[in-house]
């Protein structure tokens, strides 16, 4: 039986479950919904007027968006501002281009305004009113945001509750004057802050667990239950492959290269997605993925994601340790020769060579034995 025929039969059996409150919301907002699995450049995504918000936008949704998280790109016209808005779901924002400011206030009237420019990261405190202003009269400003609207809208199925709810969460935001000040309060890989002024230049911490010279920084902006991190890896290197749950929105901030994605246990070539500054990649649920730097500068990316991926009983994310001991990370020693050949060829096109040998040797010092 063909794939089409199999799917047609299943589609009919699931027909009564196809429409969910979030899918209805998405349709009625009237925006284009692009496939977020691979967006070559967020700066070039076409946008349309979004009446609810007052700017121009497009949704970028992945295969599991209807149950995990979603994404949109927003453009604020030159000299313009968005509508005041509140929502009882969480949102993380990265400014892609331009400069401006945002005012945030709660229902008790505690209010704060902060400024931003391209590269800034911040969260919208849960259910706070907020309004974004473009600070330029000549250029549009553009941001990308990831939210957990889908499970919230599906759970409550009432847009009045979601968008017109008077409840304050003072433990999330209480008008603290330094709420959106950059803080450098660090704990291992974590920085406790609600605002990162420039994702491209903030120092990261070493993370040899992810492979060759990699660096890492984790955060939960606006005390969100969602999560974000920054990663960077040096010239001539690639990270270890791993798999996890859906909804990790990987946005390239610097460098050039490509990512490979492949489902575990299924024969065939990995899918390859070439990237540049501004590319978005959202690996599908449980798909192995691996990032390769083929350019002449360190590659850095942002990931806005859920915090729902699998962890062991100590709270360690399974994608941080070896498949050989039950994790979801593929050791260099277990990858295919074809992976390395492809990387060498891609580097050679830029006149570069791999710098992976020290990482292969370092891995052997702590590599668990292969399970039969
Ligand atoms: Fe990942």
XYZ file of C-alpha atoms and ligand atoms in Angstrom:
373
model
C 0.000 0.000 0.000
C 1.359 3.451 -0.851
C 2.154 6.078 1.798
C -0.638 8.233 0.387
C -3.159 5.409 0.730
C -2.063 4.627 4.300
C -2.365 8.296 5.258
C -5.755 8.676 3.598
C -7.133 5.806 5.688
C -5.700 7.244 8.910
C -6.867 10.768 8.076
C -10.474 9.614 7.972
C -10.166 7.838 11.317
C -8.662 10.939 12.972
C -10.998 13.400 11.237
C -12.994 14.214 14.362
C -9.760 15.180 16.194
C -8.208 17.249 13.413
C -9.656 20.593 14.508
C -8.264 21.845 17.835
C -8.798 25.240 19.469
C -5.269 26.291 18.468
C -5.690 25.289 14.812
C -8.945 27.262 14.732
C -7.185 30.281 16.285
C -4.369 30.013 13.761
C -6.758 29.937 10.822
C -8.893 32.804 12.083
C -5.911 35.128 12.667
C -5.563 35.093 8.872
C -1.761 35.010 8.609
C 0.380 32.802 6.404
C 1.728 29.722 8.201
C 5.168 28.735 6.915
C 6.982 25.476 7.609
C 9.477 26.256 10.383
C 11.554 23.101 9.918
C 13.806 25.089 7.596
C 13.481 28.815 6.977
C 16.506 29.988 4.950
C 16.422 33.513 6.374
C 14.066 35.050 8.946
C 14.934 38.518 7.650
C 13.271 37.684 4.339
C 10.073 35.990 5.544
C 7.113 37.775 3.897
C 4.657 39.249 6.407
C 1.028 40.399 6.312
C -1.008 42.738 8.538
C -2.065 41.077 11.812
C -5.136 42.928 13.082
C -4.871 41.588 16.651
C -1.338 42.925 17.113
C -1.215 45.929 14.791
C 1.978 44.943 12.914
C 2.875 42.688 10.002
C 3.559 39.049 10.775
C 3.733 35.423 9.706
C 3.518 32.200 11.697
C 6.375 29.693 11.383
C 5.099 26.385 12.709
C 6.794 22.991 12.979
C 5.401 19.455 12.886
C 4.419 19.469 16.584
C 3.455 23.145 16.940
C -0.176 22.310 17.535
C 0.713 20.720 20.877
C 4.060 22.188 21.990
C 5.098 25.705 20.938
C 4.784 28.053 17.997
C 6.746 30.855 16.404
C 6.038 34.069 14.555
C 7.981 36.839 12.860
C 6.749 40.392 13.433
C 7.627 43.553 11.599
C 6.891 46.923 13.200
C 6.676 49.559 10.456
C 9.041 52.537 10.443
C 7.820 55.055 13.009
C 5.145 52.608 14.137
C 4.089 50.714 17.239
C 2.092 47.576 17.967
C -1.186 47.463 19.871
C -1.091 47.063 23.655
C -1.479 43.326 24.183
C -1.613 40.723 26.957
C -1.810 36.947 26.771
C -1.924 34.147 29.297
C 0.872 32.256 27.614
C 4.630 32.742 27.641
C 6.728 34.383 24.963
C 10.454 34.736 24.266
C 11.612 37.411 21.826
C 14.734 38.005 19.765
C 15.173 41.282 17.893
C 16.291 40.496 14.334
C 16.743 44.039 13.042
C 16.154 47.642 13.987
C 15.910 49.362 17.352
C 13.084 50.427 19.615
C 11.535 50.038 23.025
C 8.917 48.050 24.885
C 6.656 49.088 27.738
C 5.443 46.346 30.080
C 2.799 46.796 32.771
C 0.616 44.593 34.882
C -3.012 44.971 35.802
C -2.026 46.599 39.110
C -0.380 49.377 37.071
C 3.303 48.535 37.748
C 5.038 49.758 34.602
C 8.524 49.673 33.105
C 10.011 50.623 29.730
C 13.256 49.320 28.242
C 15.112 49.773 24.969
C 16.428 47.207 22.533
C 18.277 46.788 19.266
C 19.147 43.904 16.938
C 20.445 40.910 18.884
C 18.500 41.607 22.102
C 16.705 38.728 23.866
C 13.925 39.150 26.395
C 10.752 37.487 27.642
C 7.261 38.889 28.042
C 6.214 38.412 31.704
C 3.182 36.163 31.878
C -0.093 37.989 31.197
C 1.493 41.437 31.405
C 0.348 44.132 29.056
C 3.114 45.035 26.637
C 3.556 47.385 23.718
C 6.475 47.473 21.265
C 7.636 50.718 19.615
C 9.897 51.063 16.603
C 12.582 53.641 17.482
C 13.324 54.482 13.873
C 11.237 56.642 11.604
C 13.056 55.323 8.549
C 13.508 51.548 8.970
C 11.133 48.776 10.030
C 12.080 46.714 13.098
C 11.690 42.931 13.006
C 11.604 40.318 15.748
C 11.047 36.578 16.040
C 9.143 35.121 18.990
C 8.459 31.626 20.316
C 5.429 31.058 22.557
C 3.596 28.258 24.324
C 0.250 29.483 22.983
C -0.751 26.080 21.503
C -1.132 24.048 24.732
C -2.652 27.042 26.547
C -5.228 27.803 23.836
C -6.013 24.095 23.485
C -6.445 23.685 27.258
C -8.772 26.643 27.862
C -10.474 26.922 24.471
C -11.571 30.455 25.253
C -9.771 33.405 23.645
C -11.406 35.856 26.043
C -9.733 33.994 28.925
C -6.404 33.902 27.046
C -6.317 37.539 25.848
C -8.519 39.373 28.334
C -7.642 37.961 31.718
C -7.179 40.378 34.668
C -5.018 38.025 36.755
C -1.545 39.304 37.780
C 1.417 37.009 38.466
C 3.472 39.224 40.846
C 6.024 36.441 41.312
C 6.772 36.747 37.584
C 6.715 40.560 37.346
C 6.050 43.167 39.989
C 7.382 46.331 38.379
C 10.995 45.764 39.538
C 12.931 48.767 38.142
C 15.864 46.559 37.063
C 13.656 43.787 35.619
C 15.006 44.309 32.094
C 18.567 45.215 33.105
C 21.286 42.865 31.890
C 22.411 40.665 34.801
C 25.470 38.431 34.928
C 24.372 36.177 37.797
C 25.814 32.815 36.671
C 25.477 29.237 37.861
C 27.456 26.772 35.708
C 25.834 27.022 32.263
C 23.032 29.234 33.455
C 22.647 33.008 33.559
C 19.772 34.333 35.667
C 18.497 37.290 33.717
C 15.374 38.522 31.958
C 17.279 40.481 29.344
C 20.321 39.820 27.152
C 21.223 43.020 25.256
C 23.275 41.267 22.578
C 23.064 37.501 22.012
C 26.016 37.692 19.638
C 28.560 39.041 22.141
C 27.513 37.747 25.571
C 30.281 35.405 26.855
C 29.339 31.711 26.982
C 30.718 28.905 29.191
C 32.748 25.895 28.038
C 30.665 22.768 27.341
C 32.947 19.915 26.276
C 29.988 17.531 26.719
C 28.574 18.729 23.386
C 31.848 18.158 21.499
C 34.759 20.029 20.003
C 35.447 23.258 21.905
C 31.760 24.038 22.230
C 30.362 26.753 24.489
C 26.927 27.064 25.996
C 24.675 29.404 28.032
C 21.179 28.642 29.357
C 18.437 31.009 30.541
C 14.741 31.341 31.309
C 13.785 34.897 30.352
C 10.948 36.523 32.349
C 10.944 33.518 34.715
C 9.321 31.467 32.005
C 8.673 27.743 32.147
C 9.990 27.685 28.567
C 13.732 27.707 27.964
C 16.475 29.129 25.816
C 20.155 28.671 25.232
C 23.039 29.980 23.170
C 25.696 27.682 21.704
C 28.913 28.367 19.862
C 31.473 26.103 18.209
C 34.860 26.912 16.660
C 36.070 27.095 13.062
C 36.642 23.660 11.499
C 34.476 21.799 14.011
C 31.051 20.233 14.404
C 28.946 19.323 17.403
C 27.880 15.856 18.459
C 24.554 14.716 17.071
C 21.635 14.307 19.440
C 17.863 13.939 19.566
C 15.171 15.391 21.845
C 11.544 16.433 21.923
C 9.915 18.871 19.501
C 10.065 22.631 19.303
C 13.749 23.661 19.563
C 13.901 26.760 17.358
C 17.552 27.072 16.289
C 18.360 30.536 14.911
C 21.818 31.118 13.403
C 23.476 34.263 14.799
C 26.933 34.001 13.253
C 28.936 31.877 10.840
C 28.032 29.591 7.988
C 27.532 25.858 7.775
C 24.858 23.213 7.613
C 22.835 20.842 9.760
C 22.006 17.193 9.151
C 18.749 15.647 10.367
C 17.799 11.988 10.314
C 15.296 9.758 12.094
C 16.866 7.055 14.243
C 16.784 3.549 12.813
C 15.530 4.515 9.346
C 17.804 3.846 6.405
C 18.620 6.630 3.994
C 20.598 9.806 3.662
C 20.246 12.517 6.301
C 18.479 15.674 5.200
C 20.888 18.565 4.832
C 19.963 22.188 5.587
C 22.536 24.841 4.664
C 22.535 27.870 6.878
C 23.674 31.472 7.164
C 23.010 34.285 9.621
C 19.226 34.432 10.041
C 18.406 30.796 9.196
C 15.823 29.004 11.380
C 15.892 25.219 11.789
C 13.439 23.272 13.980
C 14.429 19.577 14.056
C 11.386 17.319 14.088
C 10.432 15.427 17.233
C 13.066 12.811 18.210
C 15.025 13.317 14.991
C 18.819 13.215 15.308
C 20.431 16.467 14.258
C 23.992 17.742 14.018
C 25.435 21.196 13.316
C 28.594 21.751 11.223
C 30.662 24.962 11.024
C 32.166 25.337 7.540
C 32.913 29.066 7.700
C 35.800 31.260 8.740
C 34.434 32.390 12.093
C 32.903 30.674 15.128
C 29.289 29.627 14.571
C 26.811 30.786 17.211
C 23.108 30.015 17.433
C 20.169 30.714 19.694
C 17.658 28.015 20.604
C 14.223 28.985 21.932
C 12.531 25.769 23.061
C 10.236 24.062 25.517
C 11.712 22.593 28.693
C 9.883 19.333 28.117
C 12.600 17.124 26.597
C 13.448 13.851 28.326
C 15.601 13.936 31.476
C 16.909 11.192 33.738
C 15.969 10.934 37.426
C 18.781 13.387 38.342
C 17.270 16.025 36.069
C 19.967 15.640 33.390
C 18.736 16.081 29.837
C 19.234 12.800 27.987
C 20.476 14.607 24.889
C 23.585 15.615 26.883
C 24.993 12.096 27.331
C 25.955 9.075 25.281
C 23.605 6.615 23.652
C 26.006 3.995 24.956
C 24.742 4.650 28.504
C 21.105 5.255 27.671
C 21.303 8.881 26.545
C 20.319 10.496 23.271
C 23.691 11.861 22.136
C 25.719 10.136 19.429
C 29.447 9.928 20.179
C 31.906 10.914 17.477
C 33.214 7.349 17.647
C 29.820 6.045 16.510
C 29.165 8.333 13.556
C 29.434 7.250 9.943
C 32.508 7.908 7.746
C 30.142 9.624 5.306
C 29.456 12.383 7.895
C 33.162 13.171 8.110
C 33.656 13.016 4.348
C 30.815 15.467 3.748
C 32.275 17.863 6.342
C 35.757 17.715 4.793
C 34.326 18.459 1.345
C 32.276 21.403 2.624
C 35.302 22.881 4.407
C 37.521 22.379 1.361
C 35.163 24.516 -0.700
C 36.059 27.358 1.695
C 39.776 26.488 1.663
C 39.574 25.082 5.210
C 40.409 21.796 6.911
C 38.752 19.963 9.815
C 40.107 20.665 13.290
C 38.401 17.689 14.882
C 41.287 15.336 15.732
C 41.823 16.672 19.290
C 38.082 16.267 19.972
C 38.057 12.664 18.713
C 41.031 11.882 20.972
C 39.571 13.708 23.974
C 36.346 11.735 23.656
C 38.226 8.435 23.955
C 39.360 9.372 27.496
C 35.808 9.022 28.837
C 33.975 7.053 26.150
C 31.749 4.358 27.691
C 32.143 0.877 26.209
C 29.840 0.083 23.292
C 26.816 -1.975 24.326
C 26.447 -5.212 22.353
Fe 19.120 19.896 19.623
